[in-house]
PDB file of C-alpha atoms in Angstrom:
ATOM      1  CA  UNK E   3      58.843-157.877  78.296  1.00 62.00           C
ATOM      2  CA  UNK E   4      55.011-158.155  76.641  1.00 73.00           C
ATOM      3  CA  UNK E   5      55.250-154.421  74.850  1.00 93.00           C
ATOM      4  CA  UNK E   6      51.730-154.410  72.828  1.00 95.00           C
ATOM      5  CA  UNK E   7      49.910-156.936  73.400  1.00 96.00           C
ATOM      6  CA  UNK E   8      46.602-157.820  71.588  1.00 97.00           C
ATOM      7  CA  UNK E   9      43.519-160.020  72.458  1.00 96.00           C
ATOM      8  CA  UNK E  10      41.931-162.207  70.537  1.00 96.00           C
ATOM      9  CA  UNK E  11      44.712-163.641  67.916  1.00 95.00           C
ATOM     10  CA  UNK E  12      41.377-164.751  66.227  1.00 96.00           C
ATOM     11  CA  UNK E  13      37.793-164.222  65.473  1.00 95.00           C
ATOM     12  CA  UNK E  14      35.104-165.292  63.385  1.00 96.00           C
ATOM     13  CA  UNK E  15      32.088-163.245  63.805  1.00 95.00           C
ATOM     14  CA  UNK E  16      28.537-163.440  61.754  1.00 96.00           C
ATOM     15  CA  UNK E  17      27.481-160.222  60.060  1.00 97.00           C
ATOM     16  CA  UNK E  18      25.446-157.867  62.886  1.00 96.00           C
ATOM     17  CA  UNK E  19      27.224-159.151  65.999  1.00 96.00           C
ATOM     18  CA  UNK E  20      29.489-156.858  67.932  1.00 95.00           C
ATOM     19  CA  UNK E  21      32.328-157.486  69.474  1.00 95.00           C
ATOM     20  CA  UNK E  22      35.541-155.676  71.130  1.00 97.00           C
ATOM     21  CA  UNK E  23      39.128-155.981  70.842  1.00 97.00           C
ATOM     22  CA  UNK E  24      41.333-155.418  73.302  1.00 97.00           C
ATOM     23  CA  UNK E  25      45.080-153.625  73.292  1.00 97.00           C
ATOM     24  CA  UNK E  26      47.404-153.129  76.235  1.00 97.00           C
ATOM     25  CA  UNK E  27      50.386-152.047  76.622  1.00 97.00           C
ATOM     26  CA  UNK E  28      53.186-152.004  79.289  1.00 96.00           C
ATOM     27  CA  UNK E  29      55.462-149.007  78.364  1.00 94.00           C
ATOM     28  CA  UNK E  30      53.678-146.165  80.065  1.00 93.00           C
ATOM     29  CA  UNK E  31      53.148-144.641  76.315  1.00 92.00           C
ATOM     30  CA  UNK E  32      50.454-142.046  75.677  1.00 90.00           C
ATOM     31  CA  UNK E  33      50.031-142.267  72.415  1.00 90.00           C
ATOM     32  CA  UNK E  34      48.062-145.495  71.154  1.00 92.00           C
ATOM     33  CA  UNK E  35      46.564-146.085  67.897  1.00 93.00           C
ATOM     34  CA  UNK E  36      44.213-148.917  66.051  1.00 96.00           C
ATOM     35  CA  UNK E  37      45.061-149.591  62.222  1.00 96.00           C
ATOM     36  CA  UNK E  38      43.381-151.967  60.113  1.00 96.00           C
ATOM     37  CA  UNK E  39      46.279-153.924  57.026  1.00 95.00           C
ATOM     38  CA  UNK E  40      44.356-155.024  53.798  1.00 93.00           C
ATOM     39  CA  UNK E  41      45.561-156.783  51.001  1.00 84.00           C
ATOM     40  CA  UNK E  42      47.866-154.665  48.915  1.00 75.00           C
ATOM     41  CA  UNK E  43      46.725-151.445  50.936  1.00 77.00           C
ATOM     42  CA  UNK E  44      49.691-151.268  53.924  1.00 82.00           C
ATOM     43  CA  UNK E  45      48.019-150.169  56.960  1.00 92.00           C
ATOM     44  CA  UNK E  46      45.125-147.150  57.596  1.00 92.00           C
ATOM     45  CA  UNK E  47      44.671-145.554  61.026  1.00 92.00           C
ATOM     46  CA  UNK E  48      41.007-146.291  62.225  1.00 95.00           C
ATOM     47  CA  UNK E  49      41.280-144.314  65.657  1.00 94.00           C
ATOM     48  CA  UNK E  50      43.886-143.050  68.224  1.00 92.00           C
ATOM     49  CA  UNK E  51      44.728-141.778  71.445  1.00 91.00           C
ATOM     50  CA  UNK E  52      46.777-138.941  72.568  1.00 87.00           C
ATOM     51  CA  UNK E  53      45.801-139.790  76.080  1.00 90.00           C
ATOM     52  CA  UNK E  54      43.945-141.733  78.756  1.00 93.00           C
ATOM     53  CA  UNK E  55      40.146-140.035  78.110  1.00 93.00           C
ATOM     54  CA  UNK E  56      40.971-138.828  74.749  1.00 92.00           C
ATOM     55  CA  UNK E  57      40.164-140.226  70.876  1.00 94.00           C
ATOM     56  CA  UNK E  58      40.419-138.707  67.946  1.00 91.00           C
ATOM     57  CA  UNK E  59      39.073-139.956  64.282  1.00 91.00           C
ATOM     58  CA  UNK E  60      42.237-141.524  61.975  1.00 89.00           C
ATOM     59  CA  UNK E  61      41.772-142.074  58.275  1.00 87.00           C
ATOM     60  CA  UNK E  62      39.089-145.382  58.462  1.00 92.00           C
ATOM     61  CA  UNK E  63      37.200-144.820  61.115  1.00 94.00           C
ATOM     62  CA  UNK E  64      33.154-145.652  60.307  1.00 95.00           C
ATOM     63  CA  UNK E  65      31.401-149.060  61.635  1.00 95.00           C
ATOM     64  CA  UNK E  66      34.034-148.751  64.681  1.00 97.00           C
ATOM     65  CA  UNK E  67      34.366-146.954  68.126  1.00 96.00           C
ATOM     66  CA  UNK E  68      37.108-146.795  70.760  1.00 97.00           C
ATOM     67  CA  UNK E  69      37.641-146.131  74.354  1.00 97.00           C
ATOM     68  CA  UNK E  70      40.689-145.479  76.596  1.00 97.00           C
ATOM     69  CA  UNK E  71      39.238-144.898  80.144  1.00 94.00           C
ATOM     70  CA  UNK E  72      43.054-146.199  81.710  1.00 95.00           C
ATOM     71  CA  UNK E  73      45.973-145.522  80.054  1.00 95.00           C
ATOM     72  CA  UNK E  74      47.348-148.778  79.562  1.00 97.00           C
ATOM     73  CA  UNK E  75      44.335-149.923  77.565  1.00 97.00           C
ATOM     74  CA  UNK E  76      42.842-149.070  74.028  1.00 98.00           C
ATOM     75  CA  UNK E  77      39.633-150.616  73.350  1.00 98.00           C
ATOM     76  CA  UNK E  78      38.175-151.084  69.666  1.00 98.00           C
ATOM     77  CA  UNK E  79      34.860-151.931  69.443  1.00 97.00           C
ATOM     78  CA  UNK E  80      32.696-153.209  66.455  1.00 96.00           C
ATOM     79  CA  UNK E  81      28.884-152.161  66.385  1.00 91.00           C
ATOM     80  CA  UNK E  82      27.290-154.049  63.897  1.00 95.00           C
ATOM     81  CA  UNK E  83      29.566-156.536  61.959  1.00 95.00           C
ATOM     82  CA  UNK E  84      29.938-156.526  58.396  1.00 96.00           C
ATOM     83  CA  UNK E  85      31.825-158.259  55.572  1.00 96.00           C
ATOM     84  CA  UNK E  86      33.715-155.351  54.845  1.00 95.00           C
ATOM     85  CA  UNK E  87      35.363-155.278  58.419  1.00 97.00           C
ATOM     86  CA  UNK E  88      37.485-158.370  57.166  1.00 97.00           C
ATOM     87  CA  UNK E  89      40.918-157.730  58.088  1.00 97.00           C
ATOM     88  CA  UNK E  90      43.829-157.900  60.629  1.00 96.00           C
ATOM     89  CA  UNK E  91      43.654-155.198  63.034  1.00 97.00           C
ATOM     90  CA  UNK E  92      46.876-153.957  64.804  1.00 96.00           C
ATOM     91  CA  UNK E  93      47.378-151.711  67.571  1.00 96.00           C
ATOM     92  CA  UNK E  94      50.560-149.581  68.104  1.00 93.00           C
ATOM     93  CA  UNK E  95      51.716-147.545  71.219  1.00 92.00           C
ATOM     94  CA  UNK E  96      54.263-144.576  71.060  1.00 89.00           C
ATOM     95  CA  UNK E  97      55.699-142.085  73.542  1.00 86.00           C
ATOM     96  CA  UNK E  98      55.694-138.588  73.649  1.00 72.00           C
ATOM     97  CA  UNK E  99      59.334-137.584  74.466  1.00 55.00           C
ATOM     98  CA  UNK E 100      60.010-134.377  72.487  1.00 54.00           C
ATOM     99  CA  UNK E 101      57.452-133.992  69.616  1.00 57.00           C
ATOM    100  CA  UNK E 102      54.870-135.826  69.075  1.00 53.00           C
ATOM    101  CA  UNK E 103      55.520-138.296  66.285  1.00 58.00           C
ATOM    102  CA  UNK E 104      59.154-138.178  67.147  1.00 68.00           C
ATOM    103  CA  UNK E 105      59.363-141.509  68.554  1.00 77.00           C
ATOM    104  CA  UNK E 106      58.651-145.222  67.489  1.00 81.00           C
ATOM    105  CA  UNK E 107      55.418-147.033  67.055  1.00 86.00           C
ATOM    106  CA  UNK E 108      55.354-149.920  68.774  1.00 90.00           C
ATOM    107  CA  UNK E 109      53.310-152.876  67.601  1.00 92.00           C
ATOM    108  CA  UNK E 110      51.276-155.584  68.771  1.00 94.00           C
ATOM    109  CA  UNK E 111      51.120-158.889  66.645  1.00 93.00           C
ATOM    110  CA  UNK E 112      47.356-158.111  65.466  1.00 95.00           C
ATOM    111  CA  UNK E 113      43.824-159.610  65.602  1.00 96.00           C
ATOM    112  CA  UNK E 114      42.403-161.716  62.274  1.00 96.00           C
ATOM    113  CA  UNK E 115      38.966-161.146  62.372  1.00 96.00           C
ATOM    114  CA  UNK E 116      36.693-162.458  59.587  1.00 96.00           C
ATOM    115  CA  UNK E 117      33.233-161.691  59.166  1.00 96.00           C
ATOM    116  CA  UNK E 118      30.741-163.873  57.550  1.00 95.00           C
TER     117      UNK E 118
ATOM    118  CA  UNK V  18      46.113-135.879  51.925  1.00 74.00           C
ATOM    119  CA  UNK V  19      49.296-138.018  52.050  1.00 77.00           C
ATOM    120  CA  UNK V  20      50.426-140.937  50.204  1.00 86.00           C
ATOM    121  CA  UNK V  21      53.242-143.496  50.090  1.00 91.00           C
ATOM    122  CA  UNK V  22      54.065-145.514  47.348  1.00 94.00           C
ATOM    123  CA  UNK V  23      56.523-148.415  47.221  1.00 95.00           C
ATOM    124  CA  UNK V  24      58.182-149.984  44.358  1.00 91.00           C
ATOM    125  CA  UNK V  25      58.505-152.690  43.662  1.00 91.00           C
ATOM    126  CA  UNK V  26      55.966-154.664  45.208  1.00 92.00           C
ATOM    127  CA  UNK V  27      57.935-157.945  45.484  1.00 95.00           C
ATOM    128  CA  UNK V  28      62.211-158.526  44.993  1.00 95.00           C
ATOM    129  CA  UNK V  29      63.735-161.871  44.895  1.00 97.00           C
ATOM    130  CA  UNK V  30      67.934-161.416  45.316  1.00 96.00           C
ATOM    131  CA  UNK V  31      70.798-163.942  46.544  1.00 97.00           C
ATOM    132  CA  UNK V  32      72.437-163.503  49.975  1.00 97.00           C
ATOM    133  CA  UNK V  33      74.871-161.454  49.720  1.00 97.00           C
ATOM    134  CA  UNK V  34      73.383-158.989  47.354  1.00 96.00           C
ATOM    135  CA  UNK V  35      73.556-155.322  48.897  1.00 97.00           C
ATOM    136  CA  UNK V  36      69.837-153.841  47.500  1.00 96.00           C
ATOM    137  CA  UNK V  37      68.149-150.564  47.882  1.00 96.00           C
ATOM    138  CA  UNK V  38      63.797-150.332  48.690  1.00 97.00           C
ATOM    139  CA  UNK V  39      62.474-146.879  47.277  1.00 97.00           C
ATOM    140  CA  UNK V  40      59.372-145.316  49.346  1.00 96.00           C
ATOM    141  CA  UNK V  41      57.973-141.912  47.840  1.00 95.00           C
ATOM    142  CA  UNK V  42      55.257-139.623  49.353  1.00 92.00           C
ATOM    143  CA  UNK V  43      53.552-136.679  48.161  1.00 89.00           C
ATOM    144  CA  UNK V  44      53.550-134.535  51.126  1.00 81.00           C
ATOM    145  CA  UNK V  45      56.855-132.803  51.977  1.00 77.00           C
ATOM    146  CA  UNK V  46      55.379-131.480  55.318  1.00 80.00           C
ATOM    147  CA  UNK V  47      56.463-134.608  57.333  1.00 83.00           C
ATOM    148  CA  UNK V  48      57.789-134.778  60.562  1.00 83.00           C
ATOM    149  CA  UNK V  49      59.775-137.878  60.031  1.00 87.00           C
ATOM    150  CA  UNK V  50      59.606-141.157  57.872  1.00 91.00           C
ATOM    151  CA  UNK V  51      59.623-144.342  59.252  1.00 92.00           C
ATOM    152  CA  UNK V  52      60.650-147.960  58.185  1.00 96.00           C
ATOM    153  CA  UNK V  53      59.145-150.839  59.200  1.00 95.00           C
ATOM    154  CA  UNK V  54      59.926-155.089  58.989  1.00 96.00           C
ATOM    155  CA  UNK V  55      56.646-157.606  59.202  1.00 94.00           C
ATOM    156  CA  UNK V  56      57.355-160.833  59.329  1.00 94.00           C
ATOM    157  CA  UNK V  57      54.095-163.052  58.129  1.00 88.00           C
ATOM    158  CA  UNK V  58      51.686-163.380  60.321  1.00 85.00           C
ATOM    159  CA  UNK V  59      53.262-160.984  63.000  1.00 87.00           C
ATOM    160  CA  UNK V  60      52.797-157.017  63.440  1.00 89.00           C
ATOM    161  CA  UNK V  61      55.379-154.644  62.605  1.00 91.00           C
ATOM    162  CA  UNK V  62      59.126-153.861  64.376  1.00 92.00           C
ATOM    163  CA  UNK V  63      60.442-150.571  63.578  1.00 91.00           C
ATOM    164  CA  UNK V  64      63.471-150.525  61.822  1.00 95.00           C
ATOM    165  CA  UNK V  65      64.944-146.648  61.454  1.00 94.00           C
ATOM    166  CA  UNK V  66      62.736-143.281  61.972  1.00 91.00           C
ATOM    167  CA  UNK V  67      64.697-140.805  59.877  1.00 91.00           C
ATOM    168  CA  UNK V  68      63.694-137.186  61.427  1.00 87.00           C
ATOM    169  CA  UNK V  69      62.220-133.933  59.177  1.00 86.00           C
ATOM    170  CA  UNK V  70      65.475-132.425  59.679  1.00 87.00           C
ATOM    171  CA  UNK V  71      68.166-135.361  58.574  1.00 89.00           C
ATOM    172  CA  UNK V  72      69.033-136.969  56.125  1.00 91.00           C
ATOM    173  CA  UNK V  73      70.005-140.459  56.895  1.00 94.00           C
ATOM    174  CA  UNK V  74      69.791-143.160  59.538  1.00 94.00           C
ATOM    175  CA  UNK V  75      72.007-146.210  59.783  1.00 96.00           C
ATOM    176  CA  UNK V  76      71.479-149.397  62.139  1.00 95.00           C
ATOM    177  CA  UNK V  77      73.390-152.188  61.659  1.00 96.00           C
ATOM    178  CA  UNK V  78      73.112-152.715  57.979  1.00 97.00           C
ATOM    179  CA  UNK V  79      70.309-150.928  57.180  1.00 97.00           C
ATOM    180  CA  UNK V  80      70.701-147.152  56.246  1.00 97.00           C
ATOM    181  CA  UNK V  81      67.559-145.106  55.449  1.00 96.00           C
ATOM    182  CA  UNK V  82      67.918-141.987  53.435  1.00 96.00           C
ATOM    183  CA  UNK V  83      65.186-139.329  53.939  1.00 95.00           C
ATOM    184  CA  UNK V  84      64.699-136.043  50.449  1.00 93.00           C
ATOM    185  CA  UNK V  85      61.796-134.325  51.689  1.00 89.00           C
ATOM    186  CA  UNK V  86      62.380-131.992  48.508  1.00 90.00           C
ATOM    187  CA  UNK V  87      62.273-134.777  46.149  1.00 92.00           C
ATOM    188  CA  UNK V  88      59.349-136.795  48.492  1.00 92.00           C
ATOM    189  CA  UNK V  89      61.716-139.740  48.414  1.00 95.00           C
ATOM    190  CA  UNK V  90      63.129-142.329  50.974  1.00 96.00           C
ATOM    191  CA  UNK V  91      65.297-145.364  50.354  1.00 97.00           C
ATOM    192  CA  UNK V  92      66.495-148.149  52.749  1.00 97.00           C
ATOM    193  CA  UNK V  93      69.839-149.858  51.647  1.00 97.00           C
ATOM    194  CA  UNK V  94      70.292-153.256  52.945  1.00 97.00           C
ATOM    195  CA  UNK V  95      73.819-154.300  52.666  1.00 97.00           C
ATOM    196  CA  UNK V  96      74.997-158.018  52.577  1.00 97.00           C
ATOM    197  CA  UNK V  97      71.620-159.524  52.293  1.00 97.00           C
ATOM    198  CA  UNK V  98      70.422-162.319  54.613  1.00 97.00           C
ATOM    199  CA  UNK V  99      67.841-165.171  53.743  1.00 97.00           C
ATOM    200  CA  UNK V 100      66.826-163.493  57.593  1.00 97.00           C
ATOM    201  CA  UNK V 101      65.829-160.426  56.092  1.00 97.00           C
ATOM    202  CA  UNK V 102      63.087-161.666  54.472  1.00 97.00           C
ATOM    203  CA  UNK V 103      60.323-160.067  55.100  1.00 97.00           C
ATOM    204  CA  UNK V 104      57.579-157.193  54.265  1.00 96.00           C
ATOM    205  CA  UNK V 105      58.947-153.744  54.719  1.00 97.00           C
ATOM    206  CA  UNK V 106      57.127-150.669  54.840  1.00 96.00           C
ATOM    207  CA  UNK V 107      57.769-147.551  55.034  1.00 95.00           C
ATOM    208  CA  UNK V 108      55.629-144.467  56.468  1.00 93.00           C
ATOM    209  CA  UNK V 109      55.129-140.821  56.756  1.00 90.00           C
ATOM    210  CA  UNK V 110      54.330-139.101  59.614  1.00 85.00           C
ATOM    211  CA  UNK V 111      51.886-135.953  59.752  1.00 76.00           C
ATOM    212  CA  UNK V 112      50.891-133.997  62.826  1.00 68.00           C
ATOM    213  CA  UNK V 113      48.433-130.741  61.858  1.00 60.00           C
ATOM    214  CA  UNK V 114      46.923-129.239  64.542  1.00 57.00           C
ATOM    215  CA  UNK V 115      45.172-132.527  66.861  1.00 54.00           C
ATOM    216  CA  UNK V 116      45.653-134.467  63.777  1.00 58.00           C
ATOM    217  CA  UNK V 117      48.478-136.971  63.949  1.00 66.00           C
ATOM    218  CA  UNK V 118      48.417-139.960  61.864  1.00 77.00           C
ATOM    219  CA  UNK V 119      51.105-142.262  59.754  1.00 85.00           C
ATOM    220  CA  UNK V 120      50.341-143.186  56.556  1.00 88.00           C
ATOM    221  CA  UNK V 121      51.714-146.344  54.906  1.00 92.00           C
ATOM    222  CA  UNK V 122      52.985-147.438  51.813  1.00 93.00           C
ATOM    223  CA  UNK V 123      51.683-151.013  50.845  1.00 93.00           C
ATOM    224  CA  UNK V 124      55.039-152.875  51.173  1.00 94.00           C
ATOM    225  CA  UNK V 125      57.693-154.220  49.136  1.00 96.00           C
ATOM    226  CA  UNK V 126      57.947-158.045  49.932  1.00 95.00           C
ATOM    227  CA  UNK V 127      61.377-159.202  50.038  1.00 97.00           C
ATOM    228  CA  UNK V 128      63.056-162.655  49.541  1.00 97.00           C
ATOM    229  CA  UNK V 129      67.001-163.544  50.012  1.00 97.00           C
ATOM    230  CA  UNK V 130      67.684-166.833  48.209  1.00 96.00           C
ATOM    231  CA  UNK V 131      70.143-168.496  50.251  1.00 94.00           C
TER     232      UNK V 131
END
């Protein structure tokens, strides 16, 4: 019964390397979505999915691209490292049975990733 | 643009102590509101989703109440737990046209003293 699940747990990364971050999930969902959670700031929606193909910008989403070439999978990729990319990333999958929006987010248990 | 605010930040009560979390947002054009428990060190488990068009949710002992006029939500916690402490956040969902994005409030940390 995985749900979300996220790889790596943890990273440490030096400022200019690149790196990606993997989410997959087992529940068929379309919907899939990357959020960063800062101190004292709850959580801000980098990127999302509607579908397998598809992205769309969220609230955050500079310094960061995505992919989601199979539907199970939502990729979040780092270009160029920096400082400010400090944070715990978390993914979240929903479905799309009546509206969308109407359902749960589901979430994964997040990446730590500190740049230095 | 939406926001979500939660007060307080932090709340320290005994077990046993029913107690009520207040979430507010500015935009009354949601399609539902959502609550949320994080554990540290853990992602988030979705407590209630309260829909556009009701008014409250109940689960167990939790029961969210959604005023979209008033751009207020509260979650009432009855017979408090050391268990349910925890982070809980609560969050607004917005679909416009392609766009469709939650937006969070920061949290109210909570602590049952056994």
């Amino acid at each position: 019964n995985a749900g979300v699940t996220q790889t790596p747990k943890f990273r440490v990364l030096k400022t200019g390397q690149s790196m990606t971050l993997l989410c997959a999930q087992d529940m068929n969902h379309e919907y899939m979505y990357w959020y960063r959670q800062d101190p004292g700031m709850g959580l801000r929606l980098i990127h999302y999915s509607v579908g397998e193909g598809t992205t769309a910008k969220g609230e955050v989403p500079d310094g960061y691209n995505v992919s989601r070439l199979k539907k199970q999978n939502f990729l979040l990729g780092l270009e160029s490292a920096a400082p400010s990319q400090t944070s715990v990333y978390f993914c979240a999958s929903s479905s799309t049975t009546g509206r969308h929006g109407n359902q749960p987010q589901h979430f994964g248990d997040g990446t730590r990733l500190s740049i230095l | 643009k939406q926001e979500v605010t939660q007060i307080p930040a932090a709340l320290s009560v005994p077990e046993g102590e029913n107690l009520v979390l207040n979430c507010s947002f500015t935009d009354s054009a949601i399609y539902n509101l959502q609550w949320f428990r994080q554990d540290p060190g853990k992602g988030l488990t979705s407590l209630l989703l309260i829909q556009s068009s009701q008014r409250e949710q109940t689960s167990g002992r939790l029961n969210a109440s959604l005023d979209k006029s008033s751009g207020r939500s509260t979650l009432y916690i009855a017979a408090s737990q050391p268990g349910d402490s925890a982070t809980y956040l609560c969050a607004g969902f917005v679909s416009s046209g392609s766009a469709r994005q939650l937006t969070f409030g920061s949290g109210t940390q909570l602590t049952v003293l056994p």
